[in-house]
mmCIF file of C-alpha atoms in Angstrom:
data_model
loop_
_atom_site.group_PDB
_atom_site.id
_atom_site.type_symbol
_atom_site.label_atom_id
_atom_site.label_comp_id
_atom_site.label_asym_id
_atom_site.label_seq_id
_atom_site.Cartn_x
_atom_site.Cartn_y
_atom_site.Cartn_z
ATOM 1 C CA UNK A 1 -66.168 -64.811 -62.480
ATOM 2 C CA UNK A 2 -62.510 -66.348 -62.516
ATOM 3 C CA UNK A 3 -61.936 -64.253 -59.786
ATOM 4 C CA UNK A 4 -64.559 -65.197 -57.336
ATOM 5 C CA UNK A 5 -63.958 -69.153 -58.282
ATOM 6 C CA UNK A 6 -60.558 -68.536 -57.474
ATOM 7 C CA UNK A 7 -60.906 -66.768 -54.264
ATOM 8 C CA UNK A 8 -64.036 -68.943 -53.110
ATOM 9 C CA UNK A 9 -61.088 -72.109 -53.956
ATOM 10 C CA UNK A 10 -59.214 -70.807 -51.836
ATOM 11 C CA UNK A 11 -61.101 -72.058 -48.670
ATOM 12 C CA UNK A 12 -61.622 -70.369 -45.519
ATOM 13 C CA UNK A 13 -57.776 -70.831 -44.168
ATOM 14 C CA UNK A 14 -56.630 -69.064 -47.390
ATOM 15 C CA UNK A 15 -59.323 -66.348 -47.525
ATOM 16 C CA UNK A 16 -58.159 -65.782 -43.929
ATOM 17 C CA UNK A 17 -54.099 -65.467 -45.277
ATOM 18 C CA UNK A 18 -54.911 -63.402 -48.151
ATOM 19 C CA UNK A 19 -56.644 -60.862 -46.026
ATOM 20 C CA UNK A 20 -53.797 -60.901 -43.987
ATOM 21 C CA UNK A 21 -51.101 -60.421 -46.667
ATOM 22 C CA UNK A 22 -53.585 -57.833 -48.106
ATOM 23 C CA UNK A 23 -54.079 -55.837 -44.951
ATOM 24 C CA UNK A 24 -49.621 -56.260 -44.361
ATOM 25 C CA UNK A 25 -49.263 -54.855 -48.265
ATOM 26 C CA UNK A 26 -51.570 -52.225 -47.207
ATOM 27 C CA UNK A 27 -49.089 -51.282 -44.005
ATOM 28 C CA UNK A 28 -46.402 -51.218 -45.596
ATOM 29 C CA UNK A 29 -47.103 -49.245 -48.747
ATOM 30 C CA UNK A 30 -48.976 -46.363 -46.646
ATOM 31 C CA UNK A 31 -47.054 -46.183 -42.674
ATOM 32 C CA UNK A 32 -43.497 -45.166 -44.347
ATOM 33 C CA UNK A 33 -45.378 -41.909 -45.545
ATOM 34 C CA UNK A 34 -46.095 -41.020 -42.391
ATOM 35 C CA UNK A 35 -43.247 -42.029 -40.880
ATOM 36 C CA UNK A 36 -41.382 -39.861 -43.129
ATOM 37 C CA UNK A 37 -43.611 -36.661 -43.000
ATOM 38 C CA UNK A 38 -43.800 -36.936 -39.057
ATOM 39 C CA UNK A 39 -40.124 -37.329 -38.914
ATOM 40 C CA UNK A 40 -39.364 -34.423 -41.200
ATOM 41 C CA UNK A 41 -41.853 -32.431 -39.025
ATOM 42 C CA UNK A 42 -39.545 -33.761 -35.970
ATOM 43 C CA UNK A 43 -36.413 -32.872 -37.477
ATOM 44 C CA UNK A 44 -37.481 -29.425 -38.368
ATOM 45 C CA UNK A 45 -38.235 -28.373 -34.769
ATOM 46 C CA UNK A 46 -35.428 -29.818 -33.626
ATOM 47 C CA UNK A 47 -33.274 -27.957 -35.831
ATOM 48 C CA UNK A 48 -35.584 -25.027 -35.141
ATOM 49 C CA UNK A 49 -35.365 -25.370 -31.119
ATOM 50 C CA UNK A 50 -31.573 -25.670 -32.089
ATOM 51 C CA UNK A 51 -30.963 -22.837 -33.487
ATOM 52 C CA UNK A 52 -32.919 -20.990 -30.823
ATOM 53 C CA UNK A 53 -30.240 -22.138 -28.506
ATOM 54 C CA UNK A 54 -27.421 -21.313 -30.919
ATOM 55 C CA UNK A 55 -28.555 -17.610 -31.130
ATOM 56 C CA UNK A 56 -29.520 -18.064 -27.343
ATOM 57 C CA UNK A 57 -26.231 -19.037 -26.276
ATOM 58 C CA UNK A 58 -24.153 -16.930 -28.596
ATOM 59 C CA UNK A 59 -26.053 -13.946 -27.373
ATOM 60 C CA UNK A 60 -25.416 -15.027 -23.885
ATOM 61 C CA UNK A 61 -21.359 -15.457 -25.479
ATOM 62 C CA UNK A 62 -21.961 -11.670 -26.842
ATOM 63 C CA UNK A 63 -22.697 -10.270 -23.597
ATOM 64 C CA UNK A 64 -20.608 -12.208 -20.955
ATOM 65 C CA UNK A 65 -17.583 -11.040 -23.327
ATOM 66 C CA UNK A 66 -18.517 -7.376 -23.138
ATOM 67 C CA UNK A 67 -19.023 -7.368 -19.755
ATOM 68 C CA UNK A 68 -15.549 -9.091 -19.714
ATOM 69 C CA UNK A 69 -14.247 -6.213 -21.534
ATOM 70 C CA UNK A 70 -16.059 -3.829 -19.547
ATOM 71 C CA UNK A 71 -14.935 -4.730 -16.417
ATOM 72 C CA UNK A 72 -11.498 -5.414 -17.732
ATOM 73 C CA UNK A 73 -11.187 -1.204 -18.687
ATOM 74 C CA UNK A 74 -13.245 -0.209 -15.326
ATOM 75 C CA UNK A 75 -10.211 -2.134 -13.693
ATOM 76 C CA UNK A 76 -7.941 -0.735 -15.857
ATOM 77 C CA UNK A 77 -8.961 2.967 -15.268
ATOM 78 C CA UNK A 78 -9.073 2.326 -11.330
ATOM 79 C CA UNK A 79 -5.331 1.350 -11.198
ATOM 80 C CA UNK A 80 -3.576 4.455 -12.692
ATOM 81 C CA UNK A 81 0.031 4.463 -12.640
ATOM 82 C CA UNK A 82 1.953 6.709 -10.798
ATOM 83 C CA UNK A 83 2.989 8.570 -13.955
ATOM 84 C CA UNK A 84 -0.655 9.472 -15.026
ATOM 85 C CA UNK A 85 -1.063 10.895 -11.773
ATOM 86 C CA UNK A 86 1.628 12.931 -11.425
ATOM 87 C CA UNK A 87 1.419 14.535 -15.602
ATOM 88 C CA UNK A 88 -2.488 14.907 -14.263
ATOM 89 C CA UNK A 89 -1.460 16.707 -11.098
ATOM 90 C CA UNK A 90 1.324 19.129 -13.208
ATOM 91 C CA UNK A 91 -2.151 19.763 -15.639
ATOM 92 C CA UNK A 92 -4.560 21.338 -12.954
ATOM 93 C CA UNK A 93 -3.928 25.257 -12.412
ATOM 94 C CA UNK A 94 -4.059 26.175 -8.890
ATOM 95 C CA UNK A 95 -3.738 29.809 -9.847
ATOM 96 C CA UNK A 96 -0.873 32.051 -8.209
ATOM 97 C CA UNK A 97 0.540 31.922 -5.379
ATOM 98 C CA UNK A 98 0.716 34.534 -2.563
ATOM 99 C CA UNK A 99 2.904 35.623 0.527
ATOM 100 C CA UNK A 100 1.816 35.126 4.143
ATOM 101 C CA UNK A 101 0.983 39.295 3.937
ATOM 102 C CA UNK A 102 -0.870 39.231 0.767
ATOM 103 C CA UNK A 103 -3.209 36.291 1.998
ATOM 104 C CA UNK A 104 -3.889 38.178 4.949
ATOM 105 C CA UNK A 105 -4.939 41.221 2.882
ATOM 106 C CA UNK A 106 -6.710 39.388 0.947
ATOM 107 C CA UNK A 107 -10.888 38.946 1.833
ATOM 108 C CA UNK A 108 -9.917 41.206 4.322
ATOM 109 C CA UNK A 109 -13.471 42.011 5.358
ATOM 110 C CA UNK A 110 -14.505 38.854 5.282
ATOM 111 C CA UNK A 111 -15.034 37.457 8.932
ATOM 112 C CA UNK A 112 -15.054 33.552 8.302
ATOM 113 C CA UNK A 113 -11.979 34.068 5.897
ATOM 114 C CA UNK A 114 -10.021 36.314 8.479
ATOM 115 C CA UNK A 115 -11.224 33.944 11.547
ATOM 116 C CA UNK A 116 -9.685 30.954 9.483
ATOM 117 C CA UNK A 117 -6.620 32.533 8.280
ATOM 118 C CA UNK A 118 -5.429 33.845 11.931
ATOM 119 C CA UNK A 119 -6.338 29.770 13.062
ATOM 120 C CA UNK A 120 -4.356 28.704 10.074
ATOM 121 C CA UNK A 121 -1.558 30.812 10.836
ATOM 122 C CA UNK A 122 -1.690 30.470 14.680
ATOM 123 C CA UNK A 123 1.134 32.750 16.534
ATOM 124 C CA UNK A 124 3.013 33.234 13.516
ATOM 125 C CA UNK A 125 4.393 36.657 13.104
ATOM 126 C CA UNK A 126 4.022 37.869 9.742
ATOM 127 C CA UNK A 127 6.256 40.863 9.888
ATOM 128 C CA UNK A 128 9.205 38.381 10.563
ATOM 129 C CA UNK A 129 8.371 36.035 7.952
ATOM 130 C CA UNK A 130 10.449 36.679 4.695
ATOM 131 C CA UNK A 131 8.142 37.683 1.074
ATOM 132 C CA UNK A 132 8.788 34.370 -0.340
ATOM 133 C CA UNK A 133 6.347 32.849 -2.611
ATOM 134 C CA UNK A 134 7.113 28.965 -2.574
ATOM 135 C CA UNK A 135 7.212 26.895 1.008
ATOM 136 C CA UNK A 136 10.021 24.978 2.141
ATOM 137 C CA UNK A 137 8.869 21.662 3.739
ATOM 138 C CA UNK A 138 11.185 19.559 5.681
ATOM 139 C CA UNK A 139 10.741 16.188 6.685
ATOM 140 C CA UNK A 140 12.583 16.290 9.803
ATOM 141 C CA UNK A 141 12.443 12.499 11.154
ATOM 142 C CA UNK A 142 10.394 9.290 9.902
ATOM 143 C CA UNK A 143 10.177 6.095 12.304
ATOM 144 C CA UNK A 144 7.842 3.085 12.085
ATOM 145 C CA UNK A 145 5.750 2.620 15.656
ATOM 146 C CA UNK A 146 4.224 -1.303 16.313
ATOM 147 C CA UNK A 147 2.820 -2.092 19.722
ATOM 148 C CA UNK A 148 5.489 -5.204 19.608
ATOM 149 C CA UNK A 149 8.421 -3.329 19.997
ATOM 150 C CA UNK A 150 10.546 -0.291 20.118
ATOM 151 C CA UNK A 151 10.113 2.435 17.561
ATOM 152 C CA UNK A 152 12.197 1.824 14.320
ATOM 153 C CA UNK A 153 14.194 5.394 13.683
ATOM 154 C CA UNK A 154 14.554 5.347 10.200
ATOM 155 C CA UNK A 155 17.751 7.797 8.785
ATOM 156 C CA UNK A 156 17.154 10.009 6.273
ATOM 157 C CA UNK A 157 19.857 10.304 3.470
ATOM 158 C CA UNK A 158 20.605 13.455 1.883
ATOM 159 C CA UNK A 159 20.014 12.127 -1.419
ATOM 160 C CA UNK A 160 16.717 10.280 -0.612
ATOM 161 C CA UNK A 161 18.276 6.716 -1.422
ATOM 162 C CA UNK A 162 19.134 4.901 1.819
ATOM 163 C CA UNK A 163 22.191 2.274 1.121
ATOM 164 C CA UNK A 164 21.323 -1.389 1.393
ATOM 165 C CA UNK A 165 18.203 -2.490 3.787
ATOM 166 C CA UNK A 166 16.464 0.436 5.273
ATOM 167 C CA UNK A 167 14.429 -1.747 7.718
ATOM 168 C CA UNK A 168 12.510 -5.106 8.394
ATOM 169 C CA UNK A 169 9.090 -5.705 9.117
ATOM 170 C CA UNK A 170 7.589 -8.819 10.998
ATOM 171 C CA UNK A 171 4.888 -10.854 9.324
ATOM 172 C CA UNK A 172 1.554 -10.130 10.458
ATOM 173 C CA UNK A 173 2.329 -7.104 12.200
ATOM 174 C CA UNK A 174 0.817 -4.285 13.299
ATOM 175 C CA UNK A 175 2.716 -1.001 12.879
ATOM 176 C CA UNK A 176 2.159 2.947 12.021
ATOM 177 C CA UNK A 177 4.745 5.627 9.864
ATOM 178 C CA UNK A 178 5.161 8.013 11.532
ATOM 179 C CA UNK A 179 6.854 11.326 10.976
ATOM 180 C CA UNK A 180 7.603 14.984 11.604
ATOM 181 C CA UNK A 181 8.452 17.847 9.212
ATOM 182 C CA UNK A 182 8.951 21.544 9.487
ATOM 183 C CA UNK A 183 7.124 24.210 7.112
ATOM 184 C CA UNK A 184 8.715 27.728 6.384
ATOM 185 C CA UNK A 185 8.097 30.469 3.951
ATOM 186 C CA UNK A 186 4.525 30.247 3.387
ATOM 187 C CA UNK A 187 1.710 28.269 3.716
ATOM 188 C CA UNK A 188 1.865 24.905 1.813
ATOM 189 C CA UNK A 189 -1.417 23.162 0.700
ATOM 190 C CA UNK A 190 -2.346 19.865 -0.337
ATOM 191 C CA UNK A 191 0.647 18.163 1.053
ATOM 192 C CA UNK A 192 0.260 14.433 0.889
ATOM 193 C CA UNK A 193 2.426 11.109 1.098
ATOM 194 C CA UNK A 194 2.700 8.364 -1.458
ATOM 195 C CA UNK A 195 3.837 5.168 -1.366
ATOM 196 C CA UNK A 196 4.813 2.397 -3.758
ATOM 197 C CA UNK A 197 5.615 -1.187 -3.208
ATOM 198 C CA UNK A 198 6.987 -3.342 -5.703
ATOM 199 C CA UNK A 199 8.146 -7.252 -5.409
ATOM 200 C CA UNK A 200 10.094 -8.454 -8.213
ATOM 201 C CA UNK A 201 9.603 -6.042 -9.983
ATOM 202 C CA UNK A 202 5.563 -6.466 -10.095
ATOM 203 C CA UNK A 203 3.777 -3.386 -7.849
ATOM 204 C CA UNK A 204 1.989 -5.276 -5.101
ATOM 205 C CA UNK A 205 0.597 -2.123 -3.594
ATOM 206 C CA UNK A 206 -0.002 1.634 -4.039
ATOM 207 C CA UNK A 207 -1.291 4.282 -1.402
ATOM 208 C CA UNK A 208 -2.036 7.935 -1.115
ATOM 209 C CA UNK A 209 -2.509 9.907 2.059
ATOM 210 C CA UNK A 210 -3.898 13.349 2.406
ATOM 211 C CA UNK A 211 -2.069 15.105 5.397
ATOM 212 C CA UNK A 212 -3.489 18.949 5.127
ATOM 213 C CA UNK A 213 -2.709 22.277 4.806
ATOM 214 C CA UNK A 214 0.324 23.858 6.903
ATOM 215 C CA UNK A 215 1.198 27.315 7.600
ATOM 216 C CA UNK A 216 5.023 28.111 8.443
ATOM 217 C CA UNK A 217 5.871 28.163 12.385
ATOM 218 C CA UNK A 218 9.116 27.117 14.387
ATOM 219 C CA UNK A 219 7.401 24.094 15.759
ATOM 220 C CA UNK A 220 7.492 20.918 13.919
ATOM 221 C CA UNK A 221 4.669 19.307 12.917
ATOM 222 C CA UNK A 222 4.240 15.121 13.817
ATOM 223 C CA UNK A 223 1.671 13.192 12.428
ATOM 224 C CA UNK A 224 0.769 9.332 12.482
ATOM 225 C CA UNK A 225 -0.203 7.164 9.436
ATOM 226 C CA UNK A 226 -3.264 5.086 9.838
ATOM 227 C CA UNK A 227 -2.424 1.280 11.197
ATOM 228 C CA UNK A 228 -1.370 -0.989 8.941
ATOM 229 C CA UNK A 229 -1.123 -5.060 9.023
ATOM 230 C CA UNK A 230 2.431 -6.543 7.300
ATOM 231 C CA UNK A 231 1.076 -9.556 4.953
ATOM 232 C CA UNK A 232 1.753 -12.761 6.132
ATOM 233 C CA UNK A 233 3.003 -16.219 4.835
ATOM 234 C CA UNK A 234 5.428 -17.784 2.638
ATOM 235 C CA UNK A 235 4.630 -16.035 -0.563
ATOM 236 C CA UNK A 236 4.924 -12.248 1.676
ATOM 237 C CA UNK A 237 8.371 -13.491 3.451
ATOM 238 C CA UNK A 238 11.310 -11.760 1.185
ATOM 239 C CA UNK A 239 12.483 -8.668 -0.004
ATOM 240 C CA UNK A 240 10.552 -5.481 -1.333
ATOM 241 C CA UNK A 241 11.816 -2.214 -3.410
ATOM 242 C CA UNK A 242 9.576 0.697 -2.765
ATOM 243 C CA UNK A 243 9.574 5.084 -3.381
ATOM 244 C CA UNK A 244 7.736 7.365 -0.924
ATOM 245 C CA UNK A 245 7.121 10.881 -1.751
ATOM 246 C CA UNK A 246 5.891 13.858 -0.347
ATOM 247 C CA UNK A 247 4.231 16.202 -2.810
ATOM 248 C CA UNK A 248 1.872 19.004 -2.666
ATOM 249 C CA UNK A 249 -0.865 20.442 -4.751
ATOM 250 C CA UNK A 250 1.681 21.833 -6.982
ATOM 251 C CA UNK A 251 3.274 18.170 -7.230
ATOM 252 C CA UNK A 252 6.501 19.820 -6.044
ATOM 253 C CA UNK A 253 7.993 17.262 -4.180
ATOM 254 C CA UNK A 254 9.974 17.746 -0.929
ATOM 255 C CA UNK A 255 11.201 14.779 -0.202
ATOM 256 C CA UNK A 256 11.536 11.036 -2.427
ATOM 257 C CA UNK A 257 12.884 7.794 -0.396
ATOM 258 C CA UNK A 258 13.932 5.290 -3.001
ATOM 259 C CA UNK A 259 14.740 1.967 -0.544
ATOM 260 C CA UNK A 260 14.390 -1.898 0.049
ATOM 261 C CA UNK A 261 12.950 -3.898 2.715
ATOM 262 C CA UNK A 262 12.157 -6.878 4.208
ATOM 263 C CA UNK A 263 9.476 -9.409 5.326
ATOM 264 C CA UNK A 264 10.358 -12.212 7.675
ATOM 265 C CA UNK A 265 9.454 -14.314 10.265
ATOM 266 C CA UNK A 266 11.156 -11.988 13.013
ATOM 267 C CA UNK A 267 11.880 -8.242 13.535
ATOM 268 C CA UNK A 268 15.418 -7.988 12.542
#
């Protein structure tokens, strides 16, 4: 009864505030609640979606590194050094060799084999030709050929090591190597040039060429290397260090060059 005189005393504009104030008490004592469970709901996705992207993006790390790592040993095992190749060459048994009469006898009755060995040997008279197992191969001349100029003769030291500055190449050049040799003995196989090319001290290029098989004959044999372009610009311009050899399947080596050259502006 106190109650209702009291709130009836009130009057309409207090009834009216007291709801209000009731209805604000009621707010405030119940949205916070909410507020807190929707936010922890919130915050728990988040850290959910988060972590998602952490395993996401260290997965995504993961990989990108081993592909790094991959690539970095497929590189690695493309560019062999000159060393590997050679102790890899000295591994692989040809089997033994023979003399210009014993690979005649040999497969005797086989057409194809006789046909190919007569080409191979051409107008060579075996009966003359000495029962020596290993070939001699001599490289009898080297030059360098461009369209721009005359032909570069290059001299050929005894000991392989020319003194000073063999020769000069112009920047952005066109040129070929191009040399002759002479085979005796017996029939050399595999024989193939290498080059390296080194620029203080880094190697800035290597290169193998395949030249063929040779039988022995008093004519000389020339052949051509494929064209090549000299590099061009400031960082090419200066001076190179570089070994050519000439090897065959055996990796007995007939001839090594150990010499320096130049890029410049000009031929020299």
């Amino acid at each position: 009864m106190w109650a209702l005189v009291g709130w009836w005393a009130l009057g309409p504009l207090g009834f009216c505030s007291l709801l209000l104030f009731l209805v604000t008490v009621d707010e405030l004592t119940t949205f916070p609640v909410g507020a807190v469970s929707s936010s922890k709901k919130m915050g728990f996705d988040e850290n959910k979606e988060a972590g998602e992207k952490s395993e996401a993006t260290d997965h995504e790390n993961h990989k990108s590194e081993d592909e790094h790592v991959s690539r970095q040993a497929s590189e690695t095992s493309i560019y062999a050094t000159e060393e590997e190749e050679e102790e890899l060459a000295s591994k692989i048994q040809l089997g033994p060799q023979c003399t210009l009469k014993e690979h005649l006898e040999k497969d005797k009755d086989d057409e194809s084999l006789r046909r190919w060995k007569e080409q191979l040997l051409g107008s060579v008279d075996v009966n003359n030709v000495a029962e020596i197992l290993d070939p001699e191969v001599k490289i009898t001349s080297l030059s360098i050929v461009s369209p721009e100029r005359d032909d570069i003769v290059l001299p050929i030291p005894e000991d392989g090591n020319p003194k000073g500055l063999w020769f000069t190449l112009k920047e952005g050049s066109h040129y070929r190597l191009k040399f002759t040799f002479q085979v005796n003995n017996n029939i050399v196989s595999g024989l193939k040039y290498t080059n390296t090319v080194w620029k203080t001290g880094v190697k800035v290029d290597s290169s193998k060429e395949m030249l063929g098989t040779f039988s022995p004959q008093p004519e000389a044999y020339t052949h051509e290397m494929p064209e090549e372009t000299t590099p061009s610009g400031l960082f090419a311009r200066g001076s190179y260090s570089a070994r050519s050899k000439f090897l065959d399947d055996d990796n007995k080596c007939y001839l090594e060059i150990n010499y320096t050259f130049d890029i410049r502006k000009e031929w020299a």
